[in-house]
Amino acid sequence: MAWYQDRIFRRIFIALALVKTLAFIYICFFHPLGEAVLVFPDSLSYIYPAQTLLQHGALWEAVSANPLLLRTPGYPLFLALIQLVFNNLTWAVAGVQNVLSLFLLVPVYLTARQLAGQTAARWAAALCALSGLYFSLSFAVLTEVLCTFLLSWFVYITIRLMQDPRPPLLLGSALLLAAAVYVRPAAYYFAFAAALMLVCFSAGRLIRCSVRNGLVFFLLPLALGLGGWQVRNYVQTGFGGFTSVGAYNLYIWNEDYLAQKFSIPVPQAHQALEQALPPGFKALPAKEQVRIYKALALPLIQESFGYKLIHAPLWAAKTLFGANFVHLSRLLHGGHAAPEELDRQMLDHTSALHTHWLTGWGDKLLFALAEGQVFITVLAGIVGFFMLWKKHRAEIFFLAVYCLYFWAIGSTFFGAYARFRAPFEFVLCITAGAAAAGVQNRLIQKKFSPHQQAAAEQKV
């Protein structure tokens, strides 16, 4: 049965579509902050290259004439396409992203059904529909929704090819993963992990994939897809990497340590790091900029290693259990801060929770609901991993590596928070759906006789 023929799934899908439509109308026409509620400090670095592409036919860095290198082209191309079609780069982006997050339910449903059956698929779709994170990120000019949508289809097709490794599935998996990397380079190193897992699974005969098919239809397209942008970078800038954001982050991510060391606010530490760069730094060749970032970062990392090690569990917890409450609160009633104050808070995520946002009973209730949804999804998702392990060891190993990778890479600095859970929360919804279906089946078994169980299942 196709996903759209499942009556329960259709109801979940339609209910979410209605909620999103009403939310979009409210935020678009009645929100006190207007389109400013959609824009984050990182948004300009994606909007500007999109505009330079449309106006000049080239992707440039924000507020400069340098070729795009800090960001990757996937999201700017997405924004440029929306600009061409709708002549708008704010509300149209939110509208398209809401459609993408709505159709995220489809690969979630299909993957859960592939692993644990129809009941689990329904639960997984319902949990994904209830996600406050995906709801809030749909109203942000950020990469998460597009990247997560691509990754969700990559996960579904990969699960299918592990059970039936046909060339079209291998090629589709490679292309979707490459596209996700172009949107958000945090997925870059997972491409190597995915290739290694394919080789190991094939060698261990956990999947029936020949070396030839794996090379021709997965490894080669993936390598060519990612390598093309690196060739472009080398030709235009002399830097042969995929993006310079890694070197930049190695340096800038020390701002929380400096803030703690000198008892200054994080934004002030950020400014100090920027001012410590050599004069004329922005005019230097990209390759030299990357070298300087790494050279300046090394002694800071060595000095702050103990501090980072002690704080790593907090950062990991913020990524896994964060409710994205600040953004959600601003979306629903305007929040308590001006846009410039939000910029400061987006830069300073040293605390576990912005408690000054919890001023009234409405805020506290919203936080409780958002945090409760996260806890239920995460804890049930972990249970689901163990429940599925016996029947689908290769598939669950792949999903576990996938989740642990994105959890780890999103928890490596003080700015870790719920936004970085987006690439893997839908997987937790899938495994949580399996756990919920298991509990439901046990309750049915206790309550009904075998004959009544069959009748109940047939009715559903």
GROMACS .gro file of C-alpha atoms in nm:
model
  460
    1MET     CA    1   0.000   0.000   0.000
    2ALA     CA    2   0.131   0.344  -0.098
    3TRP     CA    3   0.186   0.600   0.177
    4TYR     CA    4  -0.096   0.820   0.048
    5GLN     CA    5  -0.343   0.530   0.071
    6ASP     CA    6  -0.295   0.491   0.447
    7ARG     CA    7  -0.592   0.671   0.602
    8ILE     CA    8  -0.422   0.735   0.935
    9PHE     CA    9  -0.111   0.874   0.769
   10ARG     CA   10  -0.329   1.095   0.548
   11ARG     CA   11  -0.496   1.237   0.858
   12ILE     CA   12  -0.159   1.312   1.019
   13PHE     CA   13  -0.036   1.471   0.696
   14ILE     CA   14  -0.349   1.686   0.650
   15ALA     CA   15  -0.352   1.791   1.016
   16LEU     CA   16   0.009   1.908   0.994
   17ALA     CA   17  -0.063   2.087   0.665
   18LEU     CA   18  -0.350   2.278   0.828
   19VAL     CA   19  -0.140   2.372   1.131
   20LYS     CA   20   0.142   2.493   0.907
   21THR     CA   21  -0.097   2.692   0.690
   22LEU     CA   22  -0.250   2.870   0.990
   23ALA     CA   23   0.093   2.932   1.143
   24PHE     CA   24   0.223   3.072   0.814
   25ILE     CA   25  -0.075   3.308   0.781
   26TYR     CA   26  -0.028   3.433   1.136
   27ILE     CA   27   0.349   3.479   1.114
   28CYS     CA   28   0.335   3.631   0.765
   29PHE     CA   29   0.053   3.880   0.819
   30PHE     CA   30   0.017   3.938   1.193
   31HIS     CA   31   0.354   3.876   1.359
   32PRO     CA   32   0.484   4.187   1.542
   33LEU     CA   33   0.841   4.137   1.419
   34GLY     CA   34   0.748   4.091   1.054
   35GLU     CA   35   1.002   3.921   0.828
   36ALA     CA   36   1.278   3.992   1.083
   37VAL     CA   37   1.160   3.682   1.271
   38LEU     CA   38   1.287   3.469   0.982
   39VAL     CA   39   1.638   3.614   0.968
   40PHE     CA   40   1.929   3.491   1.180
   41PRO     CA   41   2.289   3.612   1.207
   42ASP     CA   42   2.398   3.344   0.956
   43SER     CA   43   2.126   3.425   0.704
   44LEU     CA   44   2.313   3.705   0.525
   45SER     CA   45   2.601   3.471   0.441
   46TYR     CA   46   2.353   3.266   0.233
   47ILE     CA   47   2.135   3.548   0.097
   48TYR     CA   48   2.424   3.756  -0.035
   49PRO     CA   49   2.578   3.481  -0.254
   50ALA     CA   50   2.230   3.406  -0.390
   51GLN     CA   51   2.191   3.771  -0.490
   52THR     CA   52   2.536   3.792  -0.649
   53LEU     CA   53   2.458   3.478  -0.847
   54LEU     CA   54   2.136   3.631  -0.983
   55GLN     CA   55   2.290   3.972  -1.052
   56HIS     CA   56   2.642   3.884  -1.162
   57GLY     CA   57   2.639   3.511  -1.239
   58ALA     CA   58   2.890   3.426  -0.966
   59LEU     CA   59   2.877   3.317  -0.601
   60TRP     CA   60   3.059   3.566  -0.379
   61GLU     CA   61   3.123   3.582  -0.008
   62ALA     CA   62   2.897   3.813   0.196
   63VAL     CA   63   2.985   4.183   0.156
   64SER     CA   64   3.292   4.118  -0.059
   65ALA     CA   65   3.400   4.033  -0.412
   66ASN     CA   66   3.576   3.712  -0.307
   67PRO     CA   67   3.454   3.377  -0.446
   68LEU     CA   68   3.224   3.185  -0.212
   69LEU     CA   69   3.439   2.963   0.008
   70LEU     CA   70   3.319   2.989   0.369
   71ARG     CA   71   2.975   2.861   0.266
   72THR     CA   72   2.888   2.592   0.015
   73PRO     CA   73   2.663   2.662  -0.287
   74GLY     CA   74   2.364   2.438  -0.211
   75TYR     CA   75   2.156   2.675   0.001
   76PRO     CA   76   2.242   2.993  -0.196
   77LEU     CA   77   2.132   2.811  -0.513
   78PHE     CA   78   1.810   2.712  -0.336
   79LEU     CA   79   1.750   3.075  -0.237
   80ALA     CA   80   1.830   3.199  -0.587
   81LEU     CA   81   1.577   2.958  -0.736
   82ILE     CA   82   1.309   3.078  -0.493
   83GLN     CA   83   1.394   3.438  -0.579
   84LEU     CA   84   1.354   3.363  -0.949
   85VAL     CA   85   1.021   3.187  -0.904
   86PHE     CA   86   0.857   3.401  -0.633
   87ASN     CA   87   1.058   3.726  -0.647
   88ASN     CA   88   1.099   3.703  -0.268
   89LEU     CA   89   1.373   3.585  -0.033
   90THR     CA   90   1.196   3.576   0.302
   91TRP     CA   91   0.831   3.469   0.311
   92ALA     CA   92   0.869   3.255  -0.001
   93VAL     CA   93   1.161   3.074   0.162
   94ALA     CA   94   0.950   3.006   0.470
   95GLY     CA   95   0.665   2.882   0.252
   96VAL     CA   96   0.881   2.641   0.053
   97GLN     CA   97   1.058   2.516   0.365
   98ASN     CA   98   0.724   2.448   0.532
   99VAL     CA   99   0.626   2.236   0.232
  100LEU     CA  100   0.957   2.047   0.255
  101SER     CA  101   0.915   1.985   0.629
  102LEU     CA  102   0.559   1.866   0.560
  103PHE     CA  103   0.678   1.615   0.302
  104LEU     CA  104   0.955   1.508   0.541
  105LEU     CA  105   0.683   1.283   0.685
  106VAL     CA  106   0.692   1.071   0.370
  107PRO     CA  107   1.050   0.932   0.394
  108VAL     CA  108   1.007   0.902   0.773
  109TYR     CA  109   0.692   0.693   0.721
  110LEU     CA  110   0.849   0.482   0.445
  111THR     CA  111   1.169   0.413   0.639
  112ALA     CA  112   0.983   0.314   0.955
  113ARG     CA  113   0.753   0.088   0.754
  114GLN     CA  114   1.054  -0.073   0.588
  115LEU     CA  115   1.206  -0.152   0.928
  116ALA     CA  116   0.912  -0.217   1.158
  117GLY     CA  117   0.582  -0.223   0.971
  118GLN     CA  118   0.285   0.006   0.917
  119THR     CA  119   0.197   0.074   1.281
  120ALA     CA  120   0.552   0.192   1.351
  121ALA     CA  121   0.539   0.406   1.037
  122ARG     CA  122   0.226   0.581   1.161
  123TRP     CA  123   0.378   0.649   1.500
  124ALA     CA  124   0.700   0.776   1.340
  125ALA     CA  125   0.508   1.015   1.114
  126ALA     CA  126   0.305   1.142   1.410
  127LEU     CA  127   0.617   1.205   1.620
  128CYS     CA  128   0.784   1.385   1.332
  129ALA     CA  129   0.472   1.597   1.280
  130LEU     CA  130   0.484   1.698   1.648
  131SER     CA  131   0.846   1.814   1.626
  132GLY     CA  132   0.875   2.170   1.749
  133LEU     CA  133   1.228   2.185   1.606
  134TYR     CA  134   1.122   2.120   1.247
  135PHE     CA  135   0.826   2.354   1.288
  136SER     CA  136   1.043   2.643   1.407
  137LEU     CA  137   1.329   2.587   1.161
  138SER     CA  138   1.082   2.598   0.873
  139PHE     CA  139   1.049   2.968   0.955
  140ALA     CA  140   1.422   3.045   0.940
  141VAL     CA  141   1.647   3.138   0.650
  142LEU     CA  142   1.890   2.863   0.747
  143THR     CA  143   2.010   2.542   0.586
  144GLU     CA  144   1.863   2.285   0.827
  145VAL     CA  145   1.526   2.211   0.666
  146LEU     CA  146   1.659   2.163   0.312
  147CYS     CA  147   1.955   1.956   0.434
  148THR     CA  148   1.733   1.741   0.658
  149PHE     CA  149   1.487   1.681   0.373
  150LEU     CA  150   1.768   1.557   0.148
  151LEU     CA  151   1.918   1.345   0.425
  152SER     CA  152   1.582   1.187   0.508
  153TRP     CA  153   1.551   1.057   0.153
  154PHE     CA  154   1.915   0.950   0.160
  155VAL     CA  155   1.846   0.746   0.474
  156TYR     CA  156   1.532   0.587   0.326
  157ILE     CA  157   1.702   0.490   0.000
  158THR     CA  158   2.009   0.361   0.187
  159ILE     CA  159   1.791   0.139   0.408
  160ARG     CA  160   1.623   0.004   0.094
  161LEU     CA  161   1.950  -0.062  -0.087
  162MET     CA  162   2.087  -0.249   0.215
  163GLN     CA  163   1.804  -0.495   0.159
  164ASP     CA  164   1.809  -0.474  -0.222
  165PRO     CA  165   2.131  -0.308  -0.352
  166ARG     CA  166   2.021  -0.227  -0.706
  167PRO     CA  167   2.226   0.028  -0.908
  168PRO     CA  168   1.949   0.297  -0.917
  169LEU     CA  169   1.929   0.291  -0.537
  170LEU     CA  170   2.306   0.314  -0.501
  171LEU     CA  171   2.320   0.608  -0.740
  172GLY     CA  172   2.026   0.781  -0.574
  173SER     CA  173   2.184   0.741  -0.231
  174ALA     CA  174   2.514   0.889  -0.353
  175LEU     CA  175   2.350   1.187  -0.524
  176LEU     CA  176   2.127   1.271  -0.227
  177LEU     CA  177   2.418   1.256   0.015
  178ALA     CA  178   2.631   1.476  -0.212
  179ALA     CA  179   2.345   1.727  -0.242
  180ALA     CA  180   2.308   1.736   0.139
  181VAL     CA  181   2.681   1.803   0.176
  182TYR     CA  182   2.654   2.094  -0.068
  183VAL     CA  183   2.375   2.241   0.144
  184ARG     CA  184   2.545   2.186   0.481
  185PRO     CA  185   2.913   2.085   0.487
  186ALA     CA  186   2.873   1.933   0.835
  187ALA     CA  187   2.771   1.621   0.640
  188TYR     CA  188   3.101   1.616   0.446
  189TYR     CA  189   3.290   1.364   0.656
  190PHE     CA  190   2.988   1.138   0.682
  191ALA     CA  191   3.032   1.074   0.309
  192PHE     CA  192   3.357   0.892   0.394
  193ALA     CA  193   3.186   0.702   0.676
  194ALA     CA  194   2.905   0.597   0.442
  195ALA     CA  195   3.152   0.476   0.180
  196LEU     CA  196   3.348   0.281   0.444
  197MET     CA  197   3.030   0.119   0.578
  198LEU     CA  198   2.928   0.016   0.227
  199VAL     CA  199   3.266  -0.152   0.173
  200CYS     CA  200   3.255  -0.327   0.512
  201PHE     CA  201   2.894  -0.443   0.473
  202SER     CA  202   2.972  -0.575   0.127
  203ALA     CA  203   3.289  -0.752   0.242
  204GLY     CA  204   3.104  -0.904   0.539
  205ARG     CA  205   2.817  -1.008   0.311
  206LEU     CA  206   2.568  -0.814   0.518
  207ILE     CA  207   2.442  -0.668   0.191
  208ARG     CA  208   2.453  -0.826  -0.153
  209CYS     CA  209   2.647  -0.550  -0.328
  210SER     CA  210   2.928  -0.631  -0.569
  211VAL     CA  211   3.250  -0.430  -0.559
  212ARG     CA  212   3.185  -0.313  -0.915
  213ASN     CA  213   2.837  -0.180  -0.843
  214GLY     CA  214   2.951  -0.012  -0.522
  215LEU     CA  215   3.235   0.161  -0.705
  216VAL     CA  216   3.048   0.262  -1.020
  217PHE     CA  217   2.714   0.361  -0.873
  218PHE     CA  218   2.802   0.494  -0.526
  219LEU     CA  219   3.167   0.573  -0.460
  220LEU     CA  220   3.246   0.724  -0.800
  221PRO     CA  221   2.939   0.954  -0.825
  222LEU     CA  222   2.991   1.064  -0.464
  223ALA     CA  223   3.360   1.140  -0.521
  224LEU     CA  224   3.295   1.325  -0.847
  225GLY     CA  225   3.007   1.519  -0.696
  226LEU     CA  226   3.208   1.644  -0.400
  227GLY     CA  227   3.534   1.677  -0.589
  228GLY     CA  228   3.386   1.913  -0.846
  229TRP     CA  229   3.342   2.192  -0.591
  230GLN     CA  230   3.693   2.136  -0.456
  231VAL     CA  231   3.835   2.171  -0.807
  232ARG     CA  232   3.640   2.496  -0.847
  233ASN     CA  233   3.781   2.623  -0.516
  234TYR     CA  234   4.137   2.543  -0.618
  235VAL     CA  235   4.102   2.703  -0.961
  236GLN     CA  236   3.945   3.023  -0.830
  237THR     CA  237   4.118   3.065  -0.494
  238GLY     CA  238   4.415   2.828  -0.471
  239PHE     CA  239   4.252   2.649  -0.177
  240GLY     CA  240   4.174   2.286  -0.259
  241GLY     CA  241   3.942   2.207   0.032
  242PHE     CA  242   3.565   2.177   0.018
  243THR     CA  243   3.507   2.482   0.242
  244SER     CA  244   3.711   2.709   0.467
  245VAL     CA  245   3.451   2.703   0.743
  246GLY     CA  246   3.639   2.431   0.935
  247ALA     CA  247   3.951   2.646   0.975
  248TYR     CA  248   3.739   2.950   1.064
  249ASN     CA  249   3.552   2.756   1.331
  250LEU     CA  250   3.871   2.611   1.479
  251TYR     CA  251   3.973   2.966   1.556
  252ILE     CA  252   3.644   3.138   1.641
  253TRP     CA  253   3.512   2.853   1.856
  254ASN     CA  254   3.762   2.952   2.127
  255GLU     CA  255   3.562   3.263   2.214
  256ASP     CA  256   3.380   3.097   2.504
  257TYR     CA  257   3.711   2.993   2.660
  258LEU     CA  258   3.852   3.345   2.628
  259ALA     CA  259   3.532   3.489   2.773
  260GLN     CA  260   3.564   3.261   3.075
  261LYS     CA  261   3.939   3.323   3.110
  262PHE     CA  262   3.917   3.704   3.104
  263SER     CA  263   3.565   3.734   3.256
  264ILE     CA  264   3.422   3.916   2.956
  265PRO     CA  265   3.102   3.859   2.752
  266VAL     CA  266   3.122   3.612   2.465
  267PRO     CA  267   3.047   3.878   2.199
  268GLN     CA  268   3.341   4.081   2.329
  269ALA     CA  269   3.566   3.774   2.309
  270HIS     CA  270   3.442   3.716   1.953
  271GLN     CA  271   3.533   4.071   1.862
  272ALA     CA  272   3.877   4.031   2.022
  273LEU     CA  273   3.947   3.723   1.809
  274GLU     CA  274   3.846   3.911   1.496
  275GLN     CA  275   4.073   4.203   1.589
  276ALA     CA  276   4.366   3.965   1.655
  277LEU     CA  277   4.379   3.871   1.287
  278PRO     CA  278   4.664   4.036   1.088
  279PRO     CA  279   4.597   4.372   0.919
  280GLY     CA  280   4.456   4.327   0.572
  281PHE     CA  281   4.354   3.970   0.651
  282LYS     CA  282   4.037   3.981   0.437
  283ALA     CA  283   4.243   4.076   0.130
  284LEU     CA  284   4.479   3.779   0.163
  285PRO     CA  285   4.442   3.475  -0.065
  286ALA     CA  286   4.203   3.213   0.070
  287LYS     CA  287   4.479   2.956   0.113
  288GLU     CA  288   4.676   3.200   0.331
  289GLN     CA  289   4.367   3.288   0.535
  290VAL     CA  290   4.310   2.920   0.612
  291ARG     CA  291   4.674   2.879   0.713
  292ILE     CA  292   4.654   3.176   0.951
  293TYR     CA  293   4.328   3.054   1.107
  294LYS     CA  294   4.483   2.716   1.181
  295ALA     CA  295   4.810   2.864   1.309
  296LEU     CA  296   4.628   3.097   1.549
  297ALA     CA  297   4.382   2.829   1.656
  298LEU     CA  298   4.639   2.563   1.752
  299PRO     CA  299   4.779   2.727   2.069
  300LEU     CA  300   4.428   2.830   2.178
  301ILE     CA  301   4.299   2.473   2.138
  302GLN     CA  302   4.596   2.333   2.331
  303GLU     CA  303   4.538   2.584   2.610
  304SER     CA  304   4.162   2.530   2.629
  305PHE     CA  305   4.157   2.152   2.583
  306GLY     CA  306   4.079   2.078   2.949
  307TYR     CA  307   3.804   2.340   2.954
  308LYS     CA  308   3.645   2.195   2.639
  309LEU     CA  309   3.668   1.839   2.769
  310ILE     CA  310   3.488   1.930   3.091
  311HIS     CA  311   3.212   2.116   2.905
  312ALA     CA  312   3.163   1.860   2.626
  313PRO     CA  313   2.887   1.665   2.814
  314LEU     CA  314   2.685   1.987   2.855
  315TRP     CA  315   2.720   2.068   2.486
  316ALA     CA  316   2.615   1.716   2.389
  317ALA     CA  317   2.311   1.736   2.618
  318LYS     CA  318   2.211   2.073   2.471
  319THR     CA  319   2.220   1.931   2.120
  320LEU     CA  320   2.027   1.616   2.209
  321PHE     CA  321   1.766   1.760   2.445
  322GLY     CA  322   1.743   2.127   2.346
  323ALA     CA  323   1.392   2.249   2.264
  324ASN     CA  324   1.490   2.547   2.042
  325PHE     CA  325   1.264   2.738   2.278
  326VAL     CA  326   1.394   3.090   2.211
  327HIS     CA  327   1.314   3.072   1.841
  328LEU     CA  328   0.986   2.890   1.900
  329SER     CA  329   0.877   3.151   2.153
  330ARG     CA  330   0.958   3.439   1.917
  331LEU     CA  331   0.762   3.272   1.639
  332LEU     CA  332   0.449   3.227   1.846
  333HIS     CA  333   0.426   3.561   2.025
  334GLY     CA  334   0.720   3.782   1.932
  335GLY     CA  335   0.945   3.692   2.221
  336HIS     CA  336   1.099   3.934   2.468
  337ALA     CA  337   1.399   4.062   2.274
  338ALA     CA  338   1.471   4.295   1.987
  339PRO     CA  339   1.642   4.146   1.679
  340GLU     CA  340   1.982   4.282   1.786
  341GLU     CA  341   1.940   4.116   2.127
  342LEU     CA  342   1.862   3.788   1.956
  343ASP     CA  343   2.183   3.825   1.755
  344ARG     CA  344   2.375   3.849   2.080
  345GLN     CA  345   2.199   3.546   2.224
  346MET     CA  346   2.262   3.346   1.908
  347LEU     CA  347   2.631   3.417   1.961
  348ASP     CA  348   2.624   3.332   2.332
  349HIS     CA  349   2.502   2.978   2.403
  350THR     CA  350   2.725   2.913   2.702
  351SER     CA  351   2.431   2.858   2.938
  352ALA     CA  352   2.216   2.547   2.933
  353LEU     CA  353   1.896   2.752   2.911
  354HIS     CA  354   1.805   3.117   2.858
  355THR     CA  355   1.598   3.134   3.177
  356HIS     CA  356   1.513   3.503   3.134
  357TRP     CA  357   1.280   3.396   2.852
  358LEU     CA  358   1.068   3.199   3.102
  359THR     CA  359   0.890   3.497   3.255
  360GLY     CA  360   0.521   3.401   3.244
  361TRP     CA  361   0.306   3.091   3.274
  362GLY     CA  362   0.254   3.088   2.898
  363ASP     CA  363   0.630   3.072   2.834
  364LYS     CA  364   0.674   2.802   3.096
  365LEU     CA  365   0.390   2.595   2.951
  366LEU     CA  366   0.530   2.627   2.599
  367PHE     CA  367   0.875   2.527   2.723
  368ALA     CA  368   0.733   2.227   2.909
  369LEU     CA  369   0.545   2.108   2.601
  370ALA     CA  370   0.844   2.159   2.369
  371GLU     CA  371   1.090   1.996   2.607
  372GLY     CA  372   0.848   1.711   2.680
  373GLN     CA  373   0.816   1.635   2.310
  374VAL     CA  374   1.195   1.624   2.277
  375PHE     CA  375   1.244   1.396   2.578
  376ILE     CA  376   0.975   1.153   2.462
  377THR     CA  377   1.117   1.137   2.110
  378VAL     CA  378   1.478   1.094   2.221
  379LEU     CA  379   1.416   0.837   2.494
  380ALA     CA  380   1.169   0.637   2.286
  381GLY     CA  381   1.409   0.659   1.993
  382ILE     CA  382   1.690   0.508   2.199
  383VAL     CA  383   1.459   0.225   2.309
  384GLY     CA  384   1.364   0.171   1.945
  385PHE     CA  385   1.727   0.120   1.846
  386PHE     CA  386   1.756  -0.172   2.087
  387MET     CA  387   1.422  -0.318   1.980
  388LEU     CA  388   1.518  -0.316   1.611
  389TRP     CA  389   1.873  -0.444   1.661
  390LYS     CA  390   1.791  -0.817   1.651
  391LYS     CA  391   1.611  -0.813   1.316
  392HIS     CA  392   1.798  -0.537   1.133
  393ARG     CA  393   2.154  -0.526   1.263
  394ALA     CA  394   2.317  -0.379   0.953
  395GLU     CA  395   2.047  -0.115   0.909
  396ILE     CA  396   2.045  -0.018   1.277
  397PHE     CA  397   2.424  -0.001   1.284
  398PHE     CA  398   2.408   0.240   0.989
  399LEU     CA  399   2.142   0.454   1.160
  400ALA     CA  400   2.335   0.454   1.487
  401VAL     CA  401   2.656   0.569   1.315
  402TYR     CA  402   2.453   0.832   1.130
  403CYS     CA  403   2.298   0.970   1.450
  404LEU     CA  404   2.620   0.957   1.652
  405TYR     CA  405   2.810   1.136   1.375
  406PHE     CA  406   2.570   1.430   1.355
  407TRP     CA  407   2.527   1.439   1.731
  408ALA     CA  408   2.904   1.454   1.781
  409ILE     CA  409   2.972   1.711   1.512
  410GLY     CA  410   2.692   1.931   1.648
  411SER     CA  411   2.821   1.910   2.006
  412THR     CA  412   3.183   2.014   1.969
  413PHE     CA  413   3.159   2.373   2.092
  414PHE     CA  414   2.971   2.599   2.332
  415GLY     CA  415   2.719   2.705   2.065
  416ALA     CA  416   2.572   2.354   2.053
  417TYR     CA  417   2.194   2.362   2.077
  418ALA     CA  418   1.880   2.206   1.930
  419ARG     CA  419   1.935   2.337   1.577
  420PHE     CA  420   2.217   2.086   1.531
  421ARG     CA  421   1.986   1.795   1.613
  422ALA     CA  422   1.786   1.859   1.297
  423PRO     CA  423   1.986   1.621   1.072
  424PHE     CA  424   1.910   1.322   1.297
  425GLU     CA  425   1.591   1.395   1.491
  426PHE     CA  426   1.384   1.235   1.214
  427VAL     CA  427   1.582   0.911   1.264
  428LEU     CA  428   1.491   0.920   1.634
  429CYS     CA  429   1.127   0.960   1.524
  430ILE     CA  430   1.164   0.646   1.311
  431THR     CA  431   1.307   0.433   1.590
  432ALA     CA  432   1.069   0.588   1.844
  433GLY     CA  433   0.785   0.484   1.615
  434ALA     CA  434   0.911   0.125   1.634
  435ALA     CA  435   0.921   0.148   2.014
  436ALA     CA  436   0.567   0.291   2.029
  437ALA     CA  437   0.439   0.019   1.795
  438GLY     CA  438   0.602  -0.246   2.015
  439VAL     CA  439   0.430  -0.108   2.325
  440GLN     CA  440   0.099  -0.090   2.139
  441ASN     CA  441   0.127  -0.451   2.024
  442ARG     CA  442   0.203  -0.571   2.376
  443LEU     CA  443  -0.098  -0.387   2.515
  444ILE     CA  444  -0.319  -0.544   2.248
  445GLN     CA  445  -0.183  -0.890   2.326
  446LYS     CA  446  -0.263  -0.849   2.696
  447LYS     CA  447  -0.610  -0.710   2.639
  448PHE     CA  448  -0.749  -0.929   2.362
  449SER     CA  449  -0.761  -1.293   2.264
  450PRO     CA  450  -0.577  -1.398   1.945
  451HIS     CA  451  -0.904  -1.384   1.749
  452GLN     CA  452  -0.986  -1.036   1.882
  453GLN     CA  453  -0.631  -0.919   1.808
  454ALA     CA  454  -0.665  -1.018   1.442
  455ALA     CA  455  -1.000  -0.840   1.420
  456ALA     CA  456  -0.861  -0.525   1.583
  457GLU     CA  457  -0.560  -0.518   1.350
  458GLN     CA  458  -0.782  -0.570   1.046
  459LYS     CA  459  -1.005  -0.284   1.157
  460VAL     CA  460  -0.709  -0.051   1.195
   0.00000   0.00000   0.00000
